[in-house]
CSV table of C-alpha atoms in Angstrom, one decimal:
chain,number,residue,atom,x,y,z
A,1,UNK,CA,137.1,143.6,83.9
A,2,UNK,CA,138.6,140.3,84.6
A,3,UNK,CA,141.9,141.6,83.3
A,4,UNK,CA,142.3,144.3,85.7
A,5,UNK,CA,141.1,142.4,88.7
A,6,UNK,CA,144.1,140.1,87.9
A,7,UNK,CA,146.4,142.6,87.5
A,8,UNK,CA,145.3,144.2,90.9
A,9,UNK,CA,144.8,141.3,92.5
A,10,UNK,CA,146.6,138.2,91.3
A,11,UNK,CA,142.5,136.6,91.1
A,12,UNK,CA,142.5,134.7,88.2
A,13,UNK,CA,138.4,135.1,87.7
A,14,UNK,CA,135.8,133.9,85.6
A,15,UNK,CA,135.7,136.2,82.8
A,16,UNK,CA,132.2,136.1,81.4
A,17,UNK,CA,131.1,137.5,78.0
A,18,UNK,CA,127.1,138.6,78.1
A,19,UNK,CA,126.5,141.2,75.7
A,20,UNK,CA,126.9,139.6,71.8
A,21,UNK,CA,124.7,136.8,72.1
A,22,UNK,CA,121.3,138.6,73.1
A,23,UNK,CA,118.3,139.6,71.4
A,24,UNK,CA,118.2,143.5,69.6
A,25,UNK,CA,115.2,145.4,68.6
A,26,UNK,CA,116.4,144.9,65.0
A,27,UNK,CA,117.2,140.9,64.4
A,28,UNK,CA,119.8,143.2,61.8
A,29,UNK,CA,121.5,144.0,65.1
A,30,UNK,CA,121.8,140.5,66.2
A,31,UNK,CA,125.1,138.3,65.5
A,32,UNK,CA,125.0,136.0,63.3
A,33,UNK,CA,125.1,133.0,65.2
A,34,UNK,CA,122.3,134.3,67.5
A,35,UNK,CA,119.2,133.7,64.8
A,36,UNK,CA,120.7,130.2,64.3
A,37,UNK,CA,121.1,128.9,67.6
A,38,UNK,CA,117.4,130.5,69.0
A,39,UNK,CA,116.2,128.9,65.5
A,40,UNK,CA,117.6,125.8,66.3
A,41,UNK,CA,117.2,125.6,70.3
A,42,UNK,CA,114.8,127.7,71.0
A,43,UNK,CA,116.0,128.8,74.7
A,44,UNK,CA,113.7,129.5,77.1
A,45,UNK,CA,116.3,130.5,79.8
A,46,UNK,CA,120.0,131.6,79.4
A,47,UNK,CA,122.7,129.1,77.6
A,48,UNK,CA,126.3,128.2,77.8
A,49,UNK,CA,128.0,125.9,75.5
A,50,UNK,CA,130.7,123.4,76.3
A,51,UNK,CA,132.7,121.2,74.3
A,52,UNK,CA,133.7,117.5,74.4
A,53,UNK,CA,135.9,118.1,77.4
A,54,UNK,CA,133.3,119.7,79.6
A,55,UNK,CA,135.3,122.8,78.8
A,56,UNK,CA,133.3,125.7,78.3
A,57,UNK,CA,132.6,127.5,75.3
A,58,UNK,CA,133.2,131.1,74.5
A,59,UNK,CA,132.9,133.6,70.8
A,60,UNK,CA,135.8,135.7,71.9
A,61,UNK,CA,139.1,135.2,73.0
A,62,UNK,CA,139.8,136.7,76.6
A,63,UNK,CA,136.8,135.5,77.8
A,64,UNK,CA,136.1,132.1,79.7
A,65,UNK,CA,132.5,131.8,78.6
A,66,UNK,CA,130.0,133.4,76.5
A,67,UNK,CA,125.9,133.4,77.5
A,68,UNK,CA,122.8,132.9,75.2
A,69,UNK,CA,120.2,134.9,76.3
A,70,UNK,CA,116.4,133.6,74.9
A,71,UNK,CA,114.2,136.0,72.7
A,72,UNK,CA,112.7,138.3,75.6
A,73,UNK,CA,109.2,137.5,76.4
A,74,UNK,CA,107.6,139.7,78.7
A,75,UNK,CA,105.2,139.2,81.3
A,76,UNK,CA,103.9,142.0,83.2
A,77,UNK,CA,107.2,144.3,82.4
A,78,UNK,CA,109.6,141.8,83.1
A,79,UNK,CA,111.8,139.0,80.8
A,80,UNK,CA,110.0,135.3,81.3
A,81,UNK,CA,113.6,134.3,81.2
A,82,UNK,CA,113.7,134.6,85.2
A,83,UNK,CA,111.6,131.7,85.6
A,84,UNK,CA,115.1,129.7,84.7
A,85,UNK,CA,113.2,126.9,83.0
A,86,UNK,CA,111.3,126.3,86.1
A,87,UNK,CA,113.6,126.8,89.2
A,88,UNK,CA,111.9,130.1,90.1
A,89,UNK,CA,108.1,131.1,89.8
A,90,UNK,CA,106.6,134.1,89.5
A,91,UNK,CA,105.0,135.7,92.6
A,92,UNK,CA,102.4,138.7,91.7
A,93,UNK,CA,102.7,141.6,93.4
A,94,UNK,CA,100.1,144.6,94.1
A,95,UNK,CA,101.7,148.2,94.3
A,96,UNK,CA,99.0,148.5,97.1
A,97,UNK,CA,102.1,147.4,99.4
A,98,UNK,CA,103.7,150.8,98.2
A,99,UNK,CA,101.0,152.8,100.1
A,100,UNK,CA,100.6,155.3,97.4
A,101,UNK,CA,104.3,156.4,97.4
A,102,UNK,CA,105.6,155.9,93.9
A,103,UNK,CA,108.2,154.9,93.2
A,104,UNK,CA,108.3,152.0,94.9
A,105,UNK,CA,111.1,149.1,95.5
A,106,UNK,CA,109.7,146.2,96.1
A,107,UNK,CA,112.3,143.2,97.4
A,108,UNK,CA,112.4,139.3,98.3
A,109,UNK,CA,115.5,138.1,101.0
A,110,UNK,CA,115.3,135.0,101.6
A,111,UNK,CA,113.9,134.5,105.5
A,112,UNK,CA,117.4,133.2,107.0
A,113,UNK,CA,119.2,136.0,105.4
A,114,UNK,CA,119.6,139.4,107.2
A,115,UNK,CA,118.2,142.7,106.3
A,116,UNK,CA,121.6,143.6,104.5
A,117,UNK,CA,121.8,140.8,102.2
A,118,UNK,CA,120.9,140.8,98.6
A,119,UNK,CA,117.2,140.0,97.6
A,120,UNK,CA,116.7,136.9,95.7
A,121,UNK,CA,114.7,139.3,93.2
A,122,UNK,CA,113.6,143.1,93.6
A,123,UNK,CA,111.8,145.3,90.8
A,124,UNK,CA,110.6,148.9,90.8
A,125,UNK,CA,106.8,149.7,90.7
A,126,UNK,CA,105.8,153.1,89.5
A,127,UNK,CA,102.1,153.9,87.8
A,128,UNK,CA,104.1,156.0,84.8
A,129,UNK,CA,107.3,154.3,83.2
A,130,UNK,CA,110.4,156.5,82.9
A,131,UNK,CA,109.7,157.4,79.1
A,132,UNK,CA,105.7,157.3,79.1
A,133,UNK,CA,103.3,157.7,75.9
A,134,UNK,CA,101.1,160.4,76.1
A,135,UNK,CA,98.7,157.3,76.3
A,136,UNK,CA,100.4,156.3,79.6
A,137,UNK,CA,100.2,160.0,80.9
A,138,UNK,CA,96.2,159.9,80.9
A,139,UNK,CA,95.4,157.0,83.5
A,140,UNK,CA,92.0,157.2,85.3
A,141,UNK,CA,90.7,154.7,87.8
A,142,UNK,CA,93.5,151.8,86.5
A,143,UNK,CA,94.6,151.1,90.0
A,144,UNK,CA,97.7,150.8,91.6
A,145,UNK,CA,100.9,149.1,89.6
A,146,UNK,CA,101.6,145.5,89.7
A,147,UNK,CA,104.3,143.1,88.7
A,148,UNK,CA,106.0,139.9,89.6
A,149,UNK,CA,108.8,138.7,91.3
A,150,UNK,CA,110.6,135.5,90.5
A,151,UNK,CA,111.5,133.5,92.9
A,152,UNK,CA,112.3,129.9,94.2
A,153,UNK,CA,110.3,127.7,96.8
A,154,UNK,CA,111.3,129.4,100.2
A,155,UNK,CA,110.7,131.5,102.8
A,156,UNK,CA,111.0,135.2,102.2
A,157,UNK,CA,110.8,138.7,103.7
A,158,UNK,CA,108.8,141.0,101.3
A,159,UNK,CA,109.6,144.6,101.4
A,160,UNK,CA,108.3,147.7,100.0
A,161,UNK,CA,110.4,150.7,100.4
A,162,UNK,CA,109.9,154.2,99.1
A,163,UNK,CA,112.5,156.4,97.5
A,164,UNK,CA,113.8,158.0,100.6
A,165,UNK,CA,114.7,154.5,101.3
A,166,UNK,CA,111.8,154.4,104.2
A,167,UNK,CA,110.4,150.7,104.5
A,168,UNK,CA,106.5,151.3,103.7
A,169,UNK,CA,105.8,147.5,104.3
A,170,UNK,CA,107.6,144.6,105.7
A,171,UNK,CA,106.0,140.7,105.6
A,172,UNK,CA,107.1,137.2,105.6
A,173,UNK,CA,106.0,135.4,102.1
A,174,UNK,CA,105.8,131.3,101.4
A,175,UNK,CA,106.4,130.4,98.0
A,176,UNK,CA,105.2,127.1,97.8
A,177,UNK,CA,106.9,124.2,95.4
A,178,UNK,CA,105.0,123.5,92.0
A,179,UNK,CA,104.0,120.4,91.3
């Protein structure tokens, strides 16, 4: 992508390579180096290498970087990763902000952003997944979806909009700095 953005544009951008380094559903998918250096490190948040000369470190050629991406733990349907080590919390979430029209986007902008700028964190909330089990199909009395945002100490407008992009809730959010 970089490539072609420097041949349209004369940008010479930051060409960074994401998808080798990550955890597979089969560690037989994973690159070799990747078991090593979780073995070794034991990331909780995304890596980058460098070298002696600060220069940063990348598997293929073409590329200016390359990323390590943790083992994905999962807390309430989403990678722990975004806590990045400890510069963003998790916020919970009730789907009771969706008003019973699934699904449902819910979205953090930081408070002296506009409406048109992009949320610090969003996720979808929905009572059946995409793909659901025929256990997930038969739900009784479980309530309304919930998740978690991640998000750094600030003040935030929370949204919920539903999928003919109407805003079903608007409200301003604290999240307060951990001690």
């Amino acid at each position: 992508m970089a490539e072609h953005l420097f041949k349209l544009s004369g940008i010479n951008g930051l060409s960074v390579e994401q998808t080798m380094l990550i955890p597979h559903p089969s560690s037989d998918d994973d690159h070799p180096y990747y078991a090593a250096i979780v073995r070794k490190l034991q990331p909780e948040s995304p890596v980058v290498f460098v070298d002696a000369e600060n220069k940063p470190w990348s598997l293929r050629a073409g590329y200016d970087v390359s990323v390590v991406f943790p083992q994905q733990g999962m807390r309430r349907g989403r990678p722990t990763w975004l806590r990045l080590g400890a510069l963003r919390q998790p916020v919970f979430v009730s789907g009771d902000r969706c008003l019973e029209h699934f699904p449902c986007l819910i979205e953090a902008r930081y408070s002296s952003e506009g409406k048109d700028a992009i949320p610090a964190d969003r996720m979808v909330l929905d009572p059946l997944p995409l793909s659901p089990t025929m256990g997930e199909r038969i739900r009784q009395g479980s309530g309304a979806p919930v998740g978690e945002l991640y998000l750094r100490p600030g003040e935030y407008e929370l949204s919920a909009v539903g999928k003919d992009d109407e805003t079903l809730m608007s409200q301003h959010i604290t999240v307060a700095a951990t001690q």
